[in-house]
mmCIF file of C-alpha atoms and ligand atoms in Angstrom:
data_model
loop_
_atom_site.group_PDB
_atom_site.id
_atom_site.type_symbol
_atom_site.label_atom_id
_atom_site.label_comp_id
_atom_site.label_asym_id
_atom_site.label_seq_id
_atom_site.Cartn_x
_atom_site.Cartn_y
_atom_site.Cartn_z
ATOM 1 C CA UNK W 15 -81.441 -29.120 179.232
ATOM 2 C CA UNK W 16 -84.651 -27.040 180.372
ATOM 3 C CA UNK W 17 -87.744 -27.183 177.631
ATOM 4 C CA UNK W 18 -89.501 -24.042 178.227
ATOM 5 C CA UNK W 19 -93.028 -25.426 179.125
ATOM 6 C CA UNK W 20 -94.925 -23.724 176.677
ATOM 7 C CA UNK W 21 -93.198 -26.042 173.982
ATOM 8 C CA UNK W 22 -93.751 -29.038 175.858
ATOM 9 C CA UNK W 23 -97.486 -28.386 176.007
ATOM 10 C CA UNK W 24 -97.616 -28.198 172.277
ATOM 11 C CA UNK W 25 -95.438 -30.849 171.633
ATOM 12 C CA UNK W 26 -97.799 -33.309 173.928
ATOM 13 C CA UNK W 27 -101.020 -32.229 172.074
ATOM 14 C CA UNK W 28 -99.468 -31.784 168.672
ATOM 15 C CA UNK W 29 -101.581 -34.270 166.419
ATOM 16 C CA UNK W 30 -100.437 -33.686 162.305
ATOM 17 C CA UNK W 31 -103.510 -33.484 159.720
ATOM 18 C CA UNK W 32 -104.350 -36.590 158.298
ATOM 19 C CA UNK W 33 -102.401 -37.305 155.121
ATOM 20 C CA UNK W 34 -103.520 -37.709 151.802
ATOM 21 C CA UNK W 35 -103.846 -41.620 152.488
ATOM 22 C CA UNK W 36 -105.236 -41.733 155.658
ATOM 23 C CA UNK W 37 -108.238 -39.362 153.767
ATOM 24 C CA UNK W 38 -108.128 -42.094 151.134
ATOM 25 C CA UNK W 39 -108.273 -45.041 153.227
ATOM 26 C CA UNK W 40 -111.253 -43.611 155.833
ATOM 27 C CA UNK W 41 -112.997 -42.687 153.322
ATOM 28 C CA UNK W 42 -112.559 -46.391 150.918
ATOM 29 C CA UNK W 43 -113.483 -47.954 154.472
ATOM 30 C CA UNK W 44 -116.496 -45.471 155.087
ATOM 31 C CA UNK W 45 -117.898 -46.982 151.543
ATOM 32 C CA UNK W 46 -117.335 -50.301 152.591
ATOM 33 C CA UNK W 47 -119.282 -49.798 155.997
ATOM 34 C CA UNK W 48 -122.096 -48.107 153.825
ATOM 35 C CA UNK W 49 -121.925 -50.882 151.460
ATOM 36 C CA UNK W 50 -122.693 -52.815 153.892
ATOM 37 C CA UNK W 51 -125.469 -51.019 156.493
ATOM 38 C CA UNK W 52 -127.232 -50.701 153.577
ATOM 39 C CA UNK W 53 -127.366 -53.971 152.087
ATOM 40 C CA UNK W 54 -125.390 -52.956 149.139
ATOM 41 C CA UNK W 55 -122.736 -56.036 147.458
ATOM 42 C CA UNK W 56 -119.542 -55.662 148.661
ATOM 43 C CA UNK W 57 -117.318 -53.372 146.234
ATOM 44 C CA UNK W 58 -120.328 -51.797 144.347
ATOM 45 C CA UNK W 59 -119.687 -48.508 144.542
ATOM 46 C CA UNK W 60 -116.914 -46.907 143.031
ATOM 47 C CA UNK W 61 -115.020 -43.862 143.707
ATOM 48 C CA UNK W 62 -114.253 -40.908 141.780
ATOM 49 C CA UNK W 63 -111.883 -38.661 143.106
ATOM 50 C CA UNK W 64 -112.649 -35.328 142.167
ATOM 51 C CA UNK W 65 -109.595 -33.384 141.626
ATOM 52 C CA UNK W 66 -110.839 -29.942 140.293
ATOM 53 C CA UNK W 67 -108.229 -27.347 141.562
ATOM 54 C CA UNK W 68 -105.824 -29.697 143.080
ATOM 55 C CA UNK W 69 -102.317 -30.242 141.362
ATOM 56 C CA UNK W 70 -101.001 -33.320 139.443
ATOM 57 C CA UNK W 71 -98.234 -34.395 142.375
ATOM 58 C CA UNK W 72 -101.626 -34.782 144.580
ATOM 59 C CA UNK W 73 -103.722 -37.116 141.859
ATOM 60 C CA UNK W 74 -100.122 -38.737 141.917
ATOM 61 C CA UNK W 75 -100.152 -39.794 145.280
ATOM 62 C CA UNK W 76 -103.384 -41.280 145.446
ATOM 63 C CA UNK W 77 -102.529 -42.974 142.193
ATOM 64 C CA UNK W 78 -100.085 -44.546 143.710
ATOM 65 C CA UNK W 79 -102.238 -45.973 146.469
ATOM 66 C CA UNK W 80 -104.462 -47.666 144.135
ATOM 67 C CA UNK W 81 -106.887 -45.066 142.947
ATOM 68 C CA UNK W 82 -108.165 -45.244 139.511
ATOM 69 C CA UNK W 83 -110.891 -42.884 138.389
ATOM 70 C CA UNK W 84 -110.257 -39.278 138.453
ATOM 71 C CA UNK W 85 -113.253 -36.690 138.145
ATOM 72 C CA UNK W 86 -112.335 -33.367 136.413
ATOM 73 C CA UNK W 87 -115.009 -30.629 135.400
ATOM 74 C CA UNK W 88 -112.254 -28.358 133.333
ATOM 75 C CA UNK W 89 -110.979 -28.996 130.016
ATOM 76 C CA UNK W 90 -107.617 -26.956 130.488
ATOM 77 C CA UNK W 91 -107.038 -28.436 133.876
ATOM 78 C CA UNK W 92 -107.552 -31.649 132.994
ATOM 79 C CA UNK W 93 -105.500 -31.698 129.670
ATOM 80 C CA UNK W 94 -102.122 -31.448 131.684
ATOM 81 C CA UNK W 95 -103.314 -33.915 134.388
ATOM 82 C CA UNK W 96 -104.090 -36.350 132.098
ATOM 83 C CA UNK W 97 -100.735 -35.715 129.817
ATOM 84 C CA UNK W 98 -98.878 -35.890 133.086
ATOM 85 C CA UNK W 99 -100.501 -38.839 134.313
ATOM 86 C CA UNK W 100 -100.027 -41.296 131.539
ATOM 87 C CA UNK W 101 -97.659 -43.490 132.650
ATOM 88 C CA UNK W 102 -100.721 -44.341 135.346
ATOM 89 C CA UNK W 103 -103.010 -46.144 133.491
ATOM 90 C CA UNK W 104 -105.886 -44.091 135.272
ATOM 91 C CA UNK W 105 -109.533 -43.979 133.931
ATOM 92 C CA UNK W 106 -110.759 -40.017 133.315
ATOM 93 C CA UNK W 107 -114.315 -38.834 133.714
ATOM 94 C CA UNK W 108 -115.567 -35.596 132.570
ATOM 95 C CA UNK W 109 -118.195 -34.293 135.119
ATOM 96 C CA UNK W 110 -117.924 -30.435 134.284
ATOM 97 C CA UNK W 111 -120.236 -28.317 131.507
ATOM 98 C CA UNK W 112 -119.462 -29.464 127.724
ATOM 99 C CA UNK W 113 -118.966 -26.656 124.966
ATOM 100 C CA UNK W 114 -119.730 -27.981 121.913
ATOM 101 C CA UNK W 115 -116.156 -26.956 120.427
ATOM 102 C CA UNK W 116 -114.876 -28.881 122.726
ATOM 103 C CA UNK W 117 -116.577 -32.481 122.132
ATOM 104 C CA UNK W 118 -113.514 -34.002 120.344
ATOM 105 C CA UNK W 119 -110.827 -33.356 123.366
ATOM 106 C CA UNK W 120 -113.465 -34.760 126.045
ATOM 107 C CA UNK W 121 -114.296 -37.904 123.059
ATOM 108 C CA UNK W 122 -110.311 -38.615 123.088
ATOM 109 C CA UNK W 123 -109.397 -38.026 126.622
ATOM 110 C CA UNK W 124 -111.927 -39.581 128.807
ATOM 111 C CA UNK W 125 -113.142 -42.802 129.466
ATOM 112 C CA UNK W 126 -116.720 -41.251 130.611
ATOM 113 C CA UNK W 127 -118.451 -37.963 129.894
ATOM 114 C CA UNK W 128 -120.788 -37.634 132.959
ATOM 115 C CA UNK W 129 -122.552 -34.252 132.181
ATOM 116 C CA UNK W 130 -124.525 -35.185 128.719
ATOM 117 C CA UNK W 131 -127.675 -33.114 128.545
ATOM 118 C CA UNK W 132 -127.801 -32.776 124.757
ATOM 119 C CA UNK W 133 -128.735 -35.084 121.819
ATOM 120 C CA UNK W 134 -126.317 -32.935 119.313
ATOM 121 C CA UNK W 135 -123.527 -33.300 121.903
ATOM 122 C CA UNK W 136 -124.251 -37.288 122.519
ATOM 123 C CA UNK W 137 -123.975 -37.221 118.388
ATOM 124 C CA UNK W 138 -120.580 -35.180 118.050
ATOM 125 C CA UNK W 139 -119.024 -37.094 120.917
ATOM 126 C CA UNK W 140 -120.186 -40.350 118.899
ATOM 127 C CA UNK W 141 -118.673 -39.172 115.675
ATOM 128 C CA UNK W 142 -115.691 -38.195 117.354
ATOM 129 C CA UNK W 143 -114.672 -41.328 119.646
ATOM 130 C CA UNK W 144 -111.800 -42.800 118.038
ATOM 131 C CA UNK W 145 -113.100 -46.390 117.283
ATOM 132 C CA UNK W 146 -109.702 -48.293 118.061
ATOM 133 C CA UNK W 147 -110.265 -47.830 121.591
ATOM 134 C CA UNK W 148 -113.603 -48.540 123.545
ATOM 135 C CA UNK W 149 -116.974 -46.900 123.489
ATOM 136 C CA UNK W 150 -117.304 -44.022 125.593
ATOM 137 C CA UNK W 151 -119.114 -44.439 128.791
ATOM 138 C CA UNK W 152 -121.758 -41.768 128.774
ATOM 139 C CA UNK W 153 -124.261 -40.412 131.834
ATOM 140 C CA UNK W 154 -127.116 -38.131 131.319
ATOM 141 C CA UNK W 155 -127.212 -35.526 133.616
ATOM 142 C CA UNK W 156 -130.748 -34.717 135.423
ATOM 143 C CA UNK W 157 -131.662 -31.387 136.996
ATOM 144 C CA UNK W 158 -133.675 -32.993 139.850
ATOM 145 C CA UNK W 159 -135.113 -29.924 140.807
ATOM 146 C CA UNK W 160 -135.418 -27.559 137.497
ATOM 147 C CA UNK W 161 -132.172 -25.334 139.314
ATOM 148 C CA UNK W 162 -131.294 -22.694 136.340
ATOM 149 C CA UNK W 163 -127.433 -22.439 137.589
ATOM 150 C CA UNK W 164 -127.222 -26.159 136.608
ATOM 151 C CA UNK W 165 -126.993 -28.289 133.529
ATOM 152 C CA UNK W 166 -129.329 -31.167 132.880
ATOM 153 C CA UNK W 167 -132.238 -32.232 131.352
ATOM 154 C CA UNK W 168 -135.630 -32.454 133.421
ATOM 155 C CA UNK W 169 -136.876 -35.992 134.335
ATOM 156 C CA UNK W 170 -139.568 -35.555 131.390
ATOM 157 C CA UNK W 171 -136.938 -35.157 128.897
ATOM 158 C CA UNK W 172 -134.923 -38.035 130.008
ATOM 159 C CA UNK W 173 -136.822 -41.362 128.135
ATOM 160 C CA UNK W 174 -136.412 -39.632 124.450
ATOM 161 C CA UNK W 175 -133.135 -38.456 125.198
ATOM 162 C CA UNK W 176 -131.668 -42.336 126.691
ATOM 163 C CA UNK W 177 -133.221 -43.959 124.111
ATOM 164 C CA UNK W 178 -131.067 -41.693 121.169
ATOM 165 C CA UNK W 179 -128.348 -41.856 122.632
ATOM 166 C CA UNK W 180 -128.568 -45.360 123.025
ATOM 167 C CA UNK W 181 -128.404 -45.719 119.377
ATOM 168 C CA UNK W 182 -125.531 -43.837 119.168
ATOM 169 C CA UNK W 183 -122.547 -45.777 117.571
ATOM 170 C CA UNK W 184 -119.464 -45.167 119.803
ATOM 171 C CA UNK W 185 -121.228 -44.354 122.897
ATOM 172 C CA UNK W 186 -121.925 -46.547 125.742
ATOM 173 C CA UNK W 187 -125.126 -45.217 127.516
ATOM 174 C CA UNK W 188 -124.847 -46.344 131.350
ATOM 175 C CA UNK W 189 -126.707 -44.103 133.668
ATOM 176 C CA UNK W 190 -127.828 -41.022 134.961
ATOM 177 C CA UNK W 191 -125.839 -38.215 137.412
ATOM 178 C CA UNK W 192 -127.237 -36.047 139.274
ATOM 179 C CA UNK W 193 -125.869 -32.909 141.664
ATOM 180 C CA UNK W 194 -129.122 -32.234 144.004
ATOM 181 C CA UNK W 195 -129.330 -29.259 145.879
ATOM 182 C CA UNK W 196 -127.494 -29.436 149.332
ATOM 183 C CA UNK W 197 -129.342 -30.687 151.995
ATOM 184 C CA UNK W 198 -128.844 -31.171 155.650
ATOM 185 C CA UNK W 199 -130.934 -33.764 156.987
ATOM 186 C CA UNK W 200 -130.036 -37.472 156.020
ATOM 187 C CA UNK W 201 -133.835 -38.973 155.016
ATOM 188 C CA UNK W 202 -134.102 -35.556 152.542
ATOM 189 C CA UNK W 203 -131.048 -36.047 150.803
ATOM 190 C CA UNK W 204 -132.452 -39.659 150.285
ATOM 191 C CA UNK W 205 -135.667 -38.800 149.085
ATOM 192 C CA UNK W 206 -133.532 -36.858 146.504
ATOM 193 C CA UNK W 207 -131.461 -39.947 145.406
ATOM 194 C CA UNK W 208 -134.380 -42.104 145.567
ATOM 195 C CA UNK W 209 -135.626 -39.686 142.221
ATOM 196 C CA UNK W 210 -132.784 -40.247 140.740
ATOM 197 C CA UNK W 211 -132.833 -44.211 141.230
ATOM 198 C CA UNK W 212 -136.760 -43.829 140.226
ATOM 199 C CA UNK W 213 -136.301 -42.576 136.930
ATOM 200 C CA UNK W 214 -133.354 -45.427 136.272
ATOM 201 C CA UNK W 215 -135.666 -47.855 136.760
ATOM 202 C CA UNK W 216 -137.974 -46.494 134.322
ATOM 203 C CA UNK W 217 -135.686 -46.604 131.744
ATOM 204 C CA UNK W 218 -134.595 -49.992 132.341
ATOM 205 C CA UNK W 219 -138.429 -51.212 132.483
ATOM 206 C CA UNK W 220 -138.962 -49.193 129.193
ATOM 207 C CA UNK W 221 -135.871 -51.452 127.531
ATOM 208 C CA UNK W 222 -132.746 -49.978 128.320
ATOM 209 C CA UNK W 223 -130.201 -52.072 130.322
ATOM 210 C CA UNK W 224 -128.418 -48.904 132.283
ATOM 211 C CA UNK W 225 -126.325 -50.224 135.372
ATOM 212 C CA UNK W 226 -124.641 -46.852 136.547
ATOM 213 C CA UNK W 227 -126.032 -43.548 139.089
ATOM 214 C CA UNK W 228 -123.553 -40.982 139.923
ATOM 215 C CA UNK W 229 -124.780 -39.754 142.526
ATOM 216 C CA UNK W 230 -123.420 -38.722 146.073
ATOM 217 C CA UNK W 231 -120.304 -36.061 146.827
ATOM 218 C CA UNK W 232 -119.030 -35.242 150.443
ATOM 219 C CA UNK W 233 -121.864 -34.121 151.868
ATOM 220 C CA UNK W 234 -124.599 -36.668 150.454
ATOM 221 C CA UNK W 235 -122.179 -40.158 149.900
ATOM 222 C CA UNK W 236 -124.089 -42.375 152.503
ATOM 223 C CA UNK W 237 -127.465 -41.152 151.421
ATOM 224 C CA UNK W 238 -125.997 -41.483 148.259
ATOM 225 C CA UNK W 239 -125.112 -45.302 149.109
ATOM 226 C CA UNK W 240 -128.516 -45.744 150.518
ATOM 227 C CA UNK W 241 -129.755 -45.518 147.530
ATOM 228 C CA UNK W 242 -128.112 -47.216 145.023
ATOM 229 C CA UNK W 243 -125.271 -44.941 143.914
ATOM 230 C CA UNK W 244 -122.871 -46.923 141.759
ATOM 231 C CA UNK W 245 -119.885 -43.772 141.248
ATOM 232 C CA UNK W 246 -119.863 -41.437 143.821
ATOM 233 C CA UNK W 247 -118.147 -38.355 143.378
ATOM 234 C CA UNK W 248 -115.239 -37.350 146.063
ATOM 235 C CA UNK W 249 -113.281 -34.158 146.107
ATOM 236 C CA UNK W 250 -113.802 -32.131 149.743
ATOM 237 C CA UNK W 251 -113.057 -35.834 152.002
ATOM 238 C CA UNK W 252 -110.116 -36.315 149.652
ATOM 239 C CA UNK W 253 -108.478 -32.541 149.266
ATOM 240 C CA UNK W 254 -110.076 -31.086 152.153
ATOM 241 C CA UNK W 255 -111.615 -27.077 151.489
ATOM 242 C CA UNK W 256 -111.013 -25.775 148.257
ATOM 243 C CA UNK W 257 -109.611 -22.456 147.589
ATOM 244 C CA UNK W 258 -111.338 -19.843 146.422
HETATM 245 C C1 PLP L 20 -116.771 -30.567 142.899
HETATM 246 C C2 PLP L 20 -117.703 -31.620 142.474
HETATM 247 C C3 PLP L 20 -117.842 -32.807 143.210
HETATM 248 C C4 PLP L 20 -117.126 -33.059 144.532
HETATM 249 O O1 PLP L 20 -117.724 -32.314 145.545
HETATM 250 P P1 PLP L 20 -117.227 -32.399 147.073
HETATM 251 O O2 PLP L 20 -118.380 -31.845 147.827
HETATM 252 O O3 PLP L 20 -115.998 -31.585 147.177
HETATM 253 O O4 PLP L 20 -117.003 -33.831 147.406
HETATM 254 C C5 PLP L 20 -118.695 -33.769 142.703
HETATM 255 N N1 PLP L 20 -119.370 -33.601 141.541
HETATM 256 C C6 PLP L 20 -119.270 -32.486 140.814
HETATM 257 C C7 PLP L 20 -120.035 -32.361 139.542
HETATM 258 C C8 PLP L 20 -118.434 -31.463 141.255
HETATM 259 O O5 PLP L 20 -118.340 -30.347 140.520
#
C-alpha cells in the first residue's frame, strides 16, 4: 500500500513532548550535576514542585515517581489537592501571600509556610499548629530589592523578626526565601542569591541555627545551586508554560 509522502515525512521527524517524567528526571539529574559543579554534598538540595494551576491527576503522577514536596501559593487550590492527595503521604509548602483569616487552614495543612513576613502571622500560625503533629517549618520571606508588588520584609527587618519567631512555640524557624527579580545573565542572578545566603549567615553568627534558603525557580535554579539553595522551587521545567 502507497503512504502518501507527506505522511511519511512527518512520521520520520515526529519526536512526542517529553512526558511528565522525563521533565522530572532531567531536571532531578540537572540538580545532581549542579550539586556537584558547584561543590555542593550530594542530595542537598531539595525540590519543590510547584504546582499552582496544574490539576491533581498531574501532582499524581509525579507522586508516583517519587516526588514529595509540593509548592502551592493558593489556599482554595491547594485545599482539594491536598484532600485528594492523602493517601500520598506528600509534604505541603505554602509559598503564596497569607491573609490573616486564613492562618489556621495553612497551620493544619502544611508542613512549611514559606512566605512569613509578619510577627502577628508567625504568632497566629503558632497558636494554631495543632501540637500532636510536628512544629511547622517556617521561612521568612525577604524582598531583596524593596519590589512593592512583592511580600517580604527588607534585609533590615529580618534579625528582630528571626529572632521572635524563633521563640515561637509550635514553629520551627529554618530559613529565609526569596523571589529576586528576573535576571538574564548567570553571575547577576548570583550576586542576588549570594544576598540572600549573606543575610543567613548573619543570623546564624548572631545565634540562630537556620539550615534552609529557598531560593532558585526555572529560570535562576543553578545560580540558585551556586549559592547555597537548600529548596528550590520548580513549576515551569516541571508543567511547562502556564496558562493565562
Ligand atoms: C510560580 C512560583 C515558582 C515557580 O516558578 P517557575 O518559574 O515556574 O519555576 C516558584 N516560587 C514561587 C513563589 C512561585 O509563585
Amino acid at each position: 500500500m502507497a503512504i502518501p509522502p507527506t505522511y511519511t515525512q512527518a512520521t520520520l521527524s515526529y519526536k512526542p513532548p517529553p512526558s511528565l517524567a522525563d521533565r522530572l528526571s532531567i531536571l532531578n539529574q540537572q540538580i545532581r550535576d549542579a550539586e556537584q559543579r558547584f561543590g555542593r554534598t550530594a542530595g542537598s538540595v531539595r525540590l519543590l514542585a510547584v504546582g499552582k494551576t496544574q490539576g491533581t491527576a498531574l501532582l499524581r503522577i509525579l507522586a508516583s515517581l517519587g516526588q514529595k514536596d509540593f509548592g502551592e501559593n493558593y489556599l482554595q487550590e491547594a485545599r482539594v489537592k491536598i484532600a485528594a492527595l492523602k493517601d500520598m503521604c506528600l509534604c505541603w509548602h505554602y509559598i503564596g501571600r497569607i491573609q490573616s483569616n486564613k492562618t489556621a487552614e495553612l497551620a493544619t495543612q502544611f508542613g512549611w509556610i514559606h512566605s512569613v513576613d509578619r510577627l502577628k502571622i508567625a504568632q497566629r500560625l503558632s497558636e494554631q499548629r495543632p501540637q500532636n503533629i510536628k512544629p511547622l517549618n517556617i521561612c521568612l520571606q525577604i524582598n531583596l530589592d524593596k519590589e512593592t508588588s512583592k511580600s517580604g520584609i527588607s534585609i533590615s527587618q529580618a534579625p528582630k523578626l528571626a529572632t521572635e519567631i524563633a521563640g515561637l512555640p509550635h514553629l520551627r524557624l529554618r530559613g529565609l526565601m526569596a523571589i529576586p527579580k528576573p535576571q538574564a545573565d548567570f553571575e547577576v542572578q548570583r550576586q542576588q542569591f549570594s544576598r540572600l545566603r549573606h543575610i543567613l549567615e548573619d543570623l546564624n553568627s548572631s545565634g540562630l541555627h537556620l539550615d534552609t534558603l529557598s531560593m532558585g525557580m526555572t529560570d535562576d535554579m543553578e545560580a540558585a545551586i551556586a549559592e547555597g539553595a537548600t529548596i528550590i522551587r520548580i513549576g515551569t521545567a516541571l508543567f511547562g508554560p502556564r496558562q493565562g
